Amino acid sequence: MLGVPILYVVGALAVILAVVAWRMKPATGVQLADEPAAEDEPAAGDPAGGVPLPYVSGGSVSQAPLPDPNDGPSADDNDKWLRRSAEWLAGQGHATMDAALIALQKYLAGEQLSMEQGRLRDLATDHFGYPPDLPQSGGTGNGDAPDDPDVPTPPVPPTPPVVVPAEPKKYIAPAFHTVSGPSDDSYTDMALLFYGESGVQYGVDLIQSYNVKHGHQGPFPPGTRFWIPKYAPPRYVIATASMRTASQIISKNPPLNSVAMLQELNDGMTFPVKVGQKVRVA
């Protein structure tokens, strides 16, 4: 009676173990003929996949820096150099895109640049180098492309001598003056030279009074020598009963020394004069 239950128990355990063993068995897939087997993808960091490996520094993992596409040699033609340079200048905030293009186009065309355009050119050539085809002329004088050693330097013209104008002659009285030509051959001309325009009115009679031997008026030939007295405002006296004649007036008013001198100071006056007449004596 006890053997039958034991057999059932053993049989049940065998079934359970078989089920467990079947479930633990790895599955084997069936590959269809028209579906190619998937190729293994290269893992991140696998050299075969073309992805740069991370490098380890100080126990931490960091990604290797990517190269700057703007660095490196100049573009292979001027159009590419122009485009890259203008985009870089605008991107860096040095100028607007239009201003950068205008400045670099003028540079490549060999035209004269303003100071601001020259600054943009210098920034571009410092960052990208010179364009493949260098312009032949233009620039602002700073930062131009180096000279071609095969082109001879034009000779520098000699500097003309500096001509210092002669200092005008100064006419200061009292002094002797010798007539040189039409510019100083009259009493009016000499009064202008020594006394200026303001002194002509009374200066002419003053010079005449000291040069009575040359006559009342010119023109005088070159070489004629005159004494030019120091200018002073005219001085007058009032004729009195005891000072009416020319000799009386001369004796009391030096430096008068002749009737001719007194008459040159008083054109058209006749002596003796009336009492109360104003007479110039200097």
PDB file of C-alpha atoms in Angstrom:
ATOM      1  CA  MET A   1       0.000   0.000   0.000  1.00  0.00           C
ATOM      2  CA  LEU A   2       2.934   2.438   0.699  1.00  0.00           C
ATOM      3  CA  GLY A   3       4.818   1.668  -2.594  1.00  0.00           C
ATOM      4  CA  VAL A   4       2.244   3.187  -4.878  1.00  0.00           C
ATOM      5  CA  PRO A   5       2.407   6.742  -3.464  1.00  0.00           C
ATOM      6  CA  ILE A   6       6.182   6.730  -3.566  1.00  0.00           C
ATOM      7  CA  LEU A   7       6.168   5.933  -7.253  1.00  0.00           C
ATOM      8  CA  TYR A   8       3.757   8.779  -7.911  1.00  0.00           C
ATOM      9  CA  VAL A   9       5.970  11.149  -6.004  1.00  0.00           C
ATOM     10  CA  VAL A  10       9.073  10.048  -7.940  1.00  0.00           C
ATOM     11  CA  GLY A  11       7.236  10.354 -11.244  1.00  0.00           C
ATOM     12  CA  ALA A  12       5.983  13.853 -10.452  1.00  0.00           C
ATOM     13  CA  LEU A  13       9.486  15.008  -9.546  1.00  0.00           C
ATOM     14  CA  ALA A  14      10.847  13.637 -12.796  1.00  0.00           C
ATOM     15  CA  VAL A  15       8.252  15.571 -14.788  1.00  0.00           C
ATOM     16  CA  ILE A  16       9.008  18.766 -12.924  1.00  0.00           C
ATOM     17  CA  LEU A  17      12.772  18.391 -13.494  1.00  0.00           C
ATOM     18  CA  ALA A  18      12.206  17.741 -17.194  1.00  0.00           C
ATOM     19  CA  VAL A  19      10.123  20.900 -17.555  1.00  0.00           C
ATOM     20  CA  VAL A  20      12.717  22.987 -15.719  1.00  0.00           C
ATOM     21  CA  ALA A  21      15.538  21.561 -17.830  1.00  0.00           C
ATOM     22  CA  TRP A  22      13.634  22.331 -21.054  1.00  0.00           C
ATOM     23  CA  ARG A  23      13.031  25.925 -20.056  1.00  0.00           C
ATOM     24  CA  MET A  24      16.686  26.448 -19.119  1.00  0.00           C
ATOM     25  CA  LYS A  25      17.918  25.164 -22.485  1.00  0.00           C
ATOM     26  CA  PRO A  26      19.188  28.132 -24.763  1.00  0.00           C
ATOM     27  CA  ALA A  27      16.991  28.940 -27.751  1.00  0.00           C
ATOM     28  CA  THR A  28      18.376  28.304 -31.200  1.00  0.00           C
ATOM     29  CA  GLY A  29      16.927  30.688 -33.789  1.00  0.00           C
ATOM     30  CA  VAL A  30      16.257  29.777 -37.361  1.00  0.00           C
ATOM     31  CA  GLN A  31      17.674  32.206 -39.957  1.00  0.00           C
ATOM     32  CA  LEU A  32      15.624  32.623 -43.093  1.00  0.00           C
ATOM     33  CA  ALA A  33      17.354  32.366 -46.436  1.00  0.00           C
ATOM     34  CA  ASP A  34      16.226  35.813 -47.660  1.00  0.00           C
ATOM     35  CA  GLU A  35      17.255  37.713 -44.500  1.00  0.00           C
ATOM     36  CA  PRO A  36      21.041  38.312 -44.252  1.00  0.00           C
ATOM     37  CA  ALA A  37      22.584  37.996 -40.872  1.00  0.00           C
ATOM     38  CA  ALA A  38      23.154  41.354 -39.179  1.00  0.00           C
ATOM     39  CA  GLU A  39      26.756  42.429 -39.036  1.00  0.00           C
ATOM     40  CA  ASP A  40      28.200  43.347 -35.721  1.00  0.00           C
ATOM     41  CA  GLU A  41      28.255  47.163 -35.151  1.00  0.00           C
ATOM     42  CA  PRO A  42      31.638  48.532 -34.085  1.00  0.00           C
ATOM     43  CA  ALA A  43      31.515  49.533 -30.463  1.00  0.00           C
ATOM     44  CA  ALA A  44      32.054  53.132 -29.404  1.00  0.00           C
ATOM     45  CA  GLY A  45      35.733  53.696 -29.000  1.00  0.00           C
ATOM     46  CA  ASP A  46      36.616  50.846 -31.376  1.00  0.00           C
ATOM     47  CA  PRO A  47      39.474  51.966 -33.654  1.00  0.00           C
ATOM     48  CA  ALA A  48      37.945  49.945 -36.477  1.00  0.00           C
ATOM     49  CA  GLY A  49      34.895  52.202 -36.419  1.00  0.00           C
ATOM     50  CA  GLY A  50      36.833  55.397 -37.110  1.00  0.00           C
ATOM     51  CA  VAL A  51      35.728  57.053 -33.855  1.00  0.00           C
ATOM     52  CA  PRO A  52      38.588  58.553 -31.813  1.00  0.00           C
ATOM     53  CA  LEU A  53      39.222  56.795 -28.561  1.00  0.00           C
ATOM     54  CA  PRO A  54      38.767  58.793 -25.383  1.00  0.00           C
ATOM     55  CA  TYR A  55      41.935  59.506 -23.516  1.00  0.00           C
ATOM     56  CA  VAL A  56      42.359  59.158 -19.808  1.00  0.00           C
ATOM     57  CA  SER A  57      43.868  61.978 -17.794  1.00  0.00           C
ATOM     58  CA  GLY A  58      44.180  61.890 -14.042  1.00  0.00           C
ATOM     59  CA  GLY A  59      41.736  59.024 -13.667  1.00  0.00           C
ATOM     60  CA  SER A  60      38.922  60.750 -15.647  1.00  0.00           C
ATOM     61  CA  VAL A  61      37.785  60.149 -19.208  1.00  0.00           C
ATOM     62  CA  SER A  62      37.451  63.155 -21.573  1.00  0.00           C
ATOM     63  CA  GLN A  63      36.752  63.471 -25.282  1.00  0.00           C
ATOM     64  CA  ALA A  64      39.683  64.467 -27.540  1.00  0.00           C
ATOM     65  CA  PRO A  65      39.194  68.058 -28.924  1.00  0.00           C
ATOM     66  CA  LEU A  66      37.967  68.297 -32.504  1.00  0.00           C
ATOM     67  CA  PRO A  67      40.049  70.376 -34.967  1.00  0.00           C
ATOM     68  CA  ASP A  68      38.883  73.962 -35.748  1.00  0.00           C
ATOM     69  CA  PRO A  69      37.718  74.042 -39.395  1.00  0.00           C
ATOM     70  CA  ASN A  70      38.903  77.677 -39.648  1.00  0.00           C
ATOM     71  CA  ASP A  71      42.479  76.823 -38.699  1.00  0.00           C
ATOM     72  CA  GLY A  72      45.023  75.706 -41.213  1.00  0.00           C
ATOM     73  CA  PRO A  73      46.316  76.986 -44.560  1.00  0.00           C
ATOM     74  CA  SER A  74      44.493  79.473 -46.764  1.00  0.00           C
ATOM     75  CA  ALA A  75      41.793  78.378 -49.157  1.00  0.00           C
ATOM     76  CA  ASP A  76      42.889  77.230 -52.584  1.00  0.00           C
ATOM     77  CA  ASP A  77      41.429  80.288 -54.391  1.00  0.00           C
ATOM     78  CA  ASN A  78      40.589  83.894 -53.609  1.00  0.00           C
ATOM     79  CA  ASP A  79      36.805  83.361 -53.650  1.00  0.00           C
ATOM     80  CA  LYS A  80      36.997  80.731 -50.897  1.00  0.00           C
ATOM     81  CA  TRP A  81      39.450  82.861 -48.931  1.00  0.00           C
ATOM     82  CA  LEU A  82      37.070  85.813 -49.260  1.00  0.00           C
ATOM     83  CA  ARG A  83      34.024  83.848 -48.122  1.00  0.00           C
ATOM     84  CA  ARG A  84      35.725  82.205 -45.139  1.00  0.00           C
ATOM     85  CA  SER A  85      37.382  85.440 -44.038  1.00  0.00           C
ATOM     86  CA  ALA A  86      34.190  87.512 -44.274  1.00  0.00           C
ATOM     87  CA  GLU A  87      32.182  84.885 -42.376  1.00  0.00           C
ATOM     88  CA  TRP A  88      34.848  84.737 -39.673  1.00  0.00           C
ATOM     89  CA  LEU A  89      35.026  88.544 -39.308  1.00  0.00           C
ATOM     90  CA  ALA A  90      31.245  88.779 -39.027  1.00  0.00           C
ATOM     91  CA  GLY A  91      31.062  85.820 -36.649  1.00  0.00           C
ATOM     92  CA  GLN A  92      33.709  87.337 -34.373  1.00  0.00           C
ATOM     93  CA  GLY A  93      31.842  90.646 -34.256  1.00  0.00           C
ATOM     94  CA  HIS A  94      34.568  92.658 -36.003  1.00  0.00           C
ATOM     95  CA  ALA A  95      32.174  93.953 -38.679  1.00  0.00           C
ATOM     96  CA  THR A  96      28.901  93.207 -40.422  1.00  0.00           C
ATOM     97  CA  MET A  97      28.966  90.678 -43.228  1.00  0.00           C
ATOM     98  CA  ASP A  98      28.449  93.406 -45.858  1.00  0.00           C
ATOM     99  CA  ALA A  99      31.229  95.601 -44.459  1.00  0.00           C
ATOM    100  CA  ALA A 100      33.628  92.645 -44.283  1.00  0.00           C
ATOM    101  CA  LEU A 101      32.854  91.592 -47.878  1.00  0.00           C
ATOM    102  CA  ILE A 102      33.309  95.140 -49.220  1.00  0.00           C
ATOM    103  CA  ALA A 103      36.648  95.597 -47.423  1.00  0.00           C
ATOM    104  CA  LEU A 104      38.085  92.236 -48.536  1.00  0.00           C
ATOM    105  CA  GLN A 105      36.797  92.583 -52.107  1.00  0.00           C
ATOM    106  CA  LYS A 106      38.533  95.975 -52.393  1.00  0.00           C
ATOM    107  CA  TYR A 107      41.705  94.426 -50.948  1.00  0.00           C
ATOM    108  CA  LEU A 108      41.644  91.572 -53.471  1.00  0.00           C
ATOM    109  CA  ALA A 109      40.984  94.075 -56.295  1.00  0.00           C
ATOM    110  CA  GLY A 110      44.041  96.109 -55.276  1.00  0.00           C
ATOM    111  CA  GLU A 111      42.026  99.210 -54.402  1.00  0.00           C
ATOM    112  CA  GLN A 112      42.864 101.785 -51.749  1.00  0.00           C
ATOM    113  CA  LEU A 113      41.374 100.937 -48.335  1.00  0.00           C
ATOM    114  CA  SER A 114      40.184 103.134 -45.522  1.00  0.00           C
ATOM    115  CA  MET A 115      41.784 102.698 -42.105  1.00  0.00           C
ATOM    116  CA  GLU A 116      38.820 100.594 -40.900  1.00  0.00           C
ATOM    117  CA  GLN A 117      38.940  98.416 -44.030  1.00  0.00           C
ATOM    118  CA  GLY A 118      42.682  97.999 -43.555  1.00  0.00           C
ATOM    119  CA  ARG A 119      42.033  96.798 -40.003  1.00  0.00           C
ATOM    120  CA  LEU A 120      39.618  94.129 -41.270  1.00  0.00           C
ATOM    121  CA  ARG A 121      42.136  93.037 -43.911  1.00  0.00           C
ATOM    122  CA  ASP A 122      44.861  92.695 -41.261  1.00  0.00           C
ATOM    123  CA  LEU A 123      42.597  90.604 -39.015  1.00  0.00           C
ATOM    124  CA  ALA A 124      41.771  88.277 -41.915  1.00  0.00           C
ATOM    125  CA  THR A 125      45.378  87.845 -43.060  1.00  0.00           C
ATOM    126  CA  ASP A 126      46.561  87.303 -39.480  1.00  0.00           C
ATOM    127  CA  HIS A 127      43.993  84.515 -39.006  1.00  0.00           C
ATOM    128  CA  PHE A 128      43.937  82.832 -42.434  1.00  0.00           C
ATOM    129  CA  GLY A 129      47.172  84.020 -44.002  1.00  0.00           C
ATOM    130  CA  TYR A 130      47.384  85.863 -47.315  1.00  0.00           C
ATOM    131  CA  PRO A 131      45.040  84.906 -50.185  1.00  0.00           C
ATOM    132  CA  PRO A 132      46.468  82.544 -52.813  1.00  0.00           C
ATOM    133  CA  ASP A 133      46.599  85.320 -55.458  1.00  0.00           C
ATOM    134  CA  LEU A 134      48.013  88.429 -53.811  1.00  0.00           C
ATOM    135  CA  PRO A 135      46.686  91.829 -54.977  1.00  0.00           C
ATOM    136  CA  GLN A 136      49.117  93.965 -56.960  1.00  0.00           C
ATOM    137  CA  SER A 137      48.469  97.315 -55.268  1.00  0.00           C
ATOM    138  CA  GLY A 138      46.287  99.140 -52.784  1.00  0.00           C
ATOM    139  CA  GLY A 139      46.335  99.033 -49.004  1.00  0.00           C
ATOM    140  CA  THR A 140      46.623 101.591 -46.253  1.00  0.00           C
ATOM    141  CA  GLY A 141      50.361 101.397 -45.684  1.00  0.00           C
ATOM    142  CA  ASN A 142      50.078  98.970 -42.761  1.00  0.00           C
ATOM    143  CA  GLY A 143      49.943  95.205 -43.052  1.00  0.00           C
ATOM    144  CA  ASP A 144      50.374  94.928 -46.822  1.00  0.00           C
ATOM    145  CA  ALA A 145      51.687  91.737 -48.331  1.00  0.00           C
ATOM    146  CA  PRO A 146      55.476  91.457 -48.363  1.00  0.00           C
ATOM    147  CA  ASP A 147      57.289  92.876 -51.363  1.00  0.00           C
ATOM    148  CA  ASP A 148      58.165  90.562 -54.234  1.00  0.00           C
ATOM    149  CA  PRO A 149      61.960  90.187 -54.138  1.00  0.00           C
ATOM    150  CA  ASP A 150      62.044  89.818 -57.942  1.00  0.00           C
ATOM    151  CA  VAL A 151      60.498  93.260 -58.530  1.00  0.00           C
ATOM    152  CA  PRO A 152      63.118  96.035 -58.353  1.00  0.00           C
ATOM    153  CA  THR A 153      62.433  98.835 -55.914  1.00  0.00           C
ATOM    154  CA  PRO A 154      61.871 102.133 -57.747  1.00  0.00           C
ATOM    155  CA  PRO A 155      64.475 104.790 -56.969  1.00  0.00           C
ATOM    156  CA  VAL A 156      63.553 107.377 -54.396  1.00  0.00           C
ATOM    157  CA  PRO A 157      63.614 110.875 -55.915  1.00  0.00           C
ATOM    158  CA  PRO A 158      66.012 113.264 -54.210  1.00  0.00           C
ATOM    159  CA  THR A 159      64.527 115.581 -51.662  1.00  0.00           C
ATOM    160  CA  PRO A 160      64.483 119.132 -53.017  1.00  0.00           C
ATOM    161  CA  PRO A 161      66.430 121.628 -50.946  1.00  0.00           C
ATOM    162  CA  VAL A 162      64.432 123.656 -48.504  1.00  0.00           C
ATOM    163  CA  VAL A 163      64.338 127.265 -49.608  1.00  0.00           C
ATOM    164  CA  VAL A 164      64.022 129.619 -46.679  1.00  0.00           C
ATOM    165  CA  PRO A 165      62.528 132.918 -47.829  1.00  0.00           C
ATOM    166  CA  ALA A 166      64.676 135.923 -47.131  1.00  0.00           C
ATOM    167  CA  GLU A 167      63.529 137.976 -44.218  1.00  0.00           C
ATOM    168  CA  PRO A 168      62.050 141.227 -45.454  1.00  0.00           C
ATOM    169  CA  LYS A 169      64.202 144.267 -44.921  1.00  0.00           C
ATOM    170  CA  LYS A 170      63.291 146.291 -41.893  1.00  0.00           C
ATOM    171  CA  TYR A 171      63.092 150.063 -42.154  1.00  0.00           C
ATOM    172  CA  ILE A 172      63.656 151.643 -38.775  1.00  0.00           C
ATOM    173  CA  ALA A 173      64.225 155.380 -38.331  1.00  0.00           C
ATOM    174  CA  PRO A 174      66.345 157.289 -37.680  1.00  0.00           C
ATOM    175  CA  ALA A 175      68.534 156.023 -40.509  1.00  0.00           C
ATOM    176  CA  PHE A 176      70.023 156.882 -43.860  1.00  0.00           C
ATOM    177  CA  HIS A 177      68.165 155.498 -46.854  1.00  0.00           C
ATOM    178  CA  THR A 178      69.458 155.085 -50.406  1.00  0.00           C
ATOM    179  CA  VAL A 179      66.949 154.992 -53.243  1.00  0.00           C
ATOM    180  CA  SER A 180      66.986 151.641 -55.035  1.00  0.00           C
ATOM    181  CA  GLY A 181      64.243 152.017 -57.635  1.00  0.00           C
ATOM    182  CA  PRO A 182      60.596 152.881 -58.332  1.00  0.00           C
ATOM    183  CA  SER A 183      59.449 151.379 -55.013  1.00  0.00           C
ATOM    184  CA  ASP A 184      61.229 154.013 -52.899  1.00  0.00           C
ATOM    185  CA  ASP A 185      62.001 156.974 -55.162  1.00  0.00           C
ATOM    186  CA  SER A 186      59.539 159.477 -53.639  1.00  0.00           C
ATOM    187  CA  TYR A 187      58.901 161.029 -50.224  1.00  0.00           C
ATOM    188  CA  THR A 188      55.587 159.190 -50.014  1.00  0.00           C
ATOM    189  CA  ASP A 189      57.287 155.834 -50.689  1.00  0.00           C
ATOM    190  CA  MET A 190      59.898 156.479 -48.011  1.00  0.00           C
ATOM    191  CA  ALA A 191      57.285 157.579 -45.492  1.00  0.00           C
ATOM    192  CA  LEU A 192      55.372 154.328 -46.124  1.00  0.00           C
ATOM    193  CA  LEU A 193      58.511 152.220 -45.660  1.00  0.00           C
ATOM    194  CA  PHE A 194      59.625 153.838 -42.399  1.00  0.00           C
ATOM    195  CA  TYR A 195      56.420 155.117 -40.795  1.00  0.00           C
ATOM    196  CA  GLY A 196      53.653 152.973 -42.254  1.00  0.00           C
ATOM    197  CA  GLU A 197      50.335 154.178 -43.641  1.00  0.00           C
ATOM    198  CA  SER A 198      49.390 155.982 -40.451  1.00  0.00           C
ATOM    199  CA  GLY A 199      52.537 158.105 -40.634  1.00  0.00           C
ATOM    200  CA  VAL A 200      52.340 159.194 -44.261  1.00  0.00           C
ATOM    201  CA  GLN A 201      50.199 162.303 -43.697  1.00  0.00           C
ATOM    202  CA  TYR A 202      52.741 164.060 -41.479  1.00  0.00           C
ATOM    203  CA  GLY A 203      55.777 161.913 -42.363  1.00  0.00           C
ATOM    204  CA  VAL A 204      56.172 163.277 -45.889  1.00  0.00           C
ATOM    205  CA  ASP A 205      56.645 166.886 -44.704  1.00  0.00           C
ATOM    206  CA  LEU A 206      58.962 165.686 -41.913  1.00  0.00           C
ATOM    207  CA  ILE A 207      61.291 163.879 -44.364  1.00  0.00           C
ATOM    208  CA  GLN A 208      61.166 166.840 -46.761  1.00  0.00           C
ATOM    209  CA  SER A 209      62.233 169.248 -43.989  1.00  0.00           C
ATOM    210  CA  TYR A 210      65.420 167.221 -43.343  1.00  0.00           C
ATOM    211  CA  ASN A 211      66.306 166.818 -47.031  1.00  0.00           C
ATOM    212  CA  VAL A 212      65.714 170.278 -48.564  1.00  0.00           C
ATOM    213  CA  LYS A 213      68.801 169.901 -50.753  1.00  0.00           C
ATOM    214  CA  HIS A 214      67.007 167.201 -52.831  1.00  0.00           C
ATOM    215  CA  GLY A 215      64.031 169.436 -53.678  1.00  0.00           C
ATOM    216  CA  HIS A 216      60.374 169.348 -52.789  1.00  0.00           C
ATOM    217  CA  GLN A 217      59.347 166.194 -54.677  1.00  0.00           C
ATOM    218  CA  GLY A 218      60.639 163.207 -56.628  1.00  0.00           C
ATOM    219  CA  PRO A 219      60.983 160.836 -58.251  1.00  0.00           C
ATOM    220  CA  PHE A 220      64.642 160.593 -57.326  1.00  0.00           C
ATOM    221  CA  PRO A 221      67.266 158.562 -59.204  1.00  0.00           C
ATOM    222  CA  PRO A 222      68.627 155.361 -57.682  1.00  0.00           C
ATOM    223  CA  GLY A 223      71.546 155.979 -55.363  1.00  0.00           C
ATOM    224  CA  THR A 224      70.147 159.237 -53.914  1.00  0.00           C
ATOM    225  CA  ARG A 225      70.735 159.256 -50.165  1.00  0.00           C
ATOM    226  CA  PHE A 226      68.221 160.637 -47.651  1.00  0.00           C
ATOM    227  CA  TRP A 227      68.180 161.136 -43.908  1.00  0.00           C
ATOM    228  CA  ILE A 228      65.012 159.681 -42.369  1.00  0.00           C
ATOM    229  CA  PRO A 229      64.331 161.214 -38.915  1.00  0.00           C
ATOM    230  CA  LYS A 230      62.527 159.363 -36.157  1.00  0.00           C
ATOM    231  CA  TYR A 231      58.814 159.894 -36.418  1.00  0.00           C
ATOM    232  CA  ALA A 232      57.020 162.009 -33.836  1.00  0.00           C
ATOM    233  CA  PRO A 233      53.571 163.583 -33.854  1.00  0.00           C
ATOM    234  CA  PRO A 234      53.617 167.080 -35.337  1.00  0.00           C
ATOM    235  CA  ARG A 235      54.300 169.974 -32.942  1.00  0.00           C
ATOM    236  CA  TYR A 236      52.828 173.459 -33.408  1.00  0.00           C
ATOM    237  CA  VAL A 237      53.290 176.977 -31.969  1.00  0.00           C
ATOM    238  CA  ILE A 238      50.966 180.004 -32.042  1.00  0.00           C
ATOM    239  CA  ALA A 239      52.459 183.131 -33.570  1.00  0.00           C
ATOM    240  CA  THR A 240      52.744 186.137 -31.287  1.00  0.00           C
ATOM    241  CA  ALA A 241      53.758 189.737 -31.785  1.00  0.00           C
ATOM    242  CA  SER A 242      57.349 188.810 -30.948  1.00  0.00           C
ATOM    243  CA  MET A 243      57.341 185.533 -32.932  1.00  0.00           C
ATOM    244  CA  ARG A 244      55.858 186.160 -36.352  1.00  0.00           C
ATOM    245  CA  THR A 245      58.744 186.074 -38.787  1.00  0.00           C
ATOM    246  CA  ALA A 246      60.517 182.928 -40.030  1.00  0.00           C
ATOM    247  CA  SER A 247      63.765 183.847 -38.254  1.00  0.00           C
ATOM    248  CA  GLN A 248      61.941 184.543 -34.981  1.00  0.00           C
ATOM    249  CA  ILE A 249      60.150 181.195 -35.117  1.00  0.00           C
ATOM    250  CA  ILE A 250      63.364 179.283 -36.082  1.00  0.00           C
ATOM    251  CA  SER A 251      65.409 180.809 -33.282  1.00  0.00           C
ATOM    252  CA  LYS A 252      62.917 179.775 -30.629  1.00  0.00           C
ATOM    253  CA  ASN A 253      62.125 176.242 -31.913  1.00  0.00           C
ATOM    254  CA  PRO A 254      65.105 173.990 -32.501  1.00  0.00           C
ATOM    255  CA  PRO A 255      65.896 171.776 -34.380  1.00  0.00           C
ATOM    256  CA  LEU A 256      64.657 174.225 -37.024  1.00  0.00           C
ATOM    257  CA  ASN A 257      67.726 175.690 -38.707  1.00  0.00           C
ATOM    258  CA  SER A 258      66.591 177.238 -42.008  1.00  0.00           C
ATOM    259  CA  VAL A 259      63.677 179.006 -43.643  1.00  0.00           C
ATOM    260  CA  ALA A 260      63.499 176.179 -46.236  1.00  0.00           C
ATOM    261  CA  MET A 261      63.096 173.643 -43.447  1.00  0.00           C
ATOM    262  CA  LEU A 262      60.284 175.730 -41.868  1.00  0.00           C
ATOM    263  CA  GLN A 263      58.567 176.127 -45.228  1.00  0.00           C
ATOM    264  CA  GLU A 264      58.691 172.319 -45.926  1.00  0.00           C
ATOM    265  CA  LEU A 265      56.829 171.769 -42.652  1.00  0.00           C
ATOM    266  CA  ASN A 266      54.223 174.369 -43.618  1.00  0.00           C
ATOM    267  CA  ASP A 267      53.461 173.993 -47.330  1.00  0.00           C
ATOM    268  CA  GLY A 268      52.169 177.233 -48.909  1.00  0.00           C
ATOM    269  CA  MET A 269      52.600 179.389 -45.784  1.00  0.00           C
ATOM    270  CA  THR A 270      54.209 182.855 -46.158  1.00  0.00           C
ATOM    271  CA  PHE A 271      56.082 184.720 -43.467  1.00  0.00           C
ATOM    272  CA  PRO A 272      55.690 186.815 -41.420  1.00  0.00           C
ATOM    273  CA  VAL A 273      52.409 185.276 -40.288  1.00  0.00           C
ATOM    274  CA  LYS A 274      49.534 186.931 -38.473  1.00  0.00           C
ATOM    275  CA  VAL A 275      49.387 186.904 -34.695  1.00  0.00           C
ATOM    276  CA  GLY A 276      47.472 183.814 -33.589  1.00  0.00           C
ATOM    277  CA  GLN A 277      48.498 181.734 -36.662  1.00  0.00           C
ATOM    278  CA  LYS A 278      49.322 178.066 -35.908  1.00  0.00           C
ATOM    279  CA  VAL A 279      52.750 177.130 -37.274  1.00  0.00           C
ATOM    280  CA  ARG A 280      54.261 173.620 -37.390  1.00  0.00           C
ATOM    281  CA  VAL A 281      57.812 173.563 -36.028  1.00  0.00           C
ATOM    282  CA  ALA A 282      58.545 169.771 -35.836  1.00  0.00           C
TER     283      ALA A 282
END
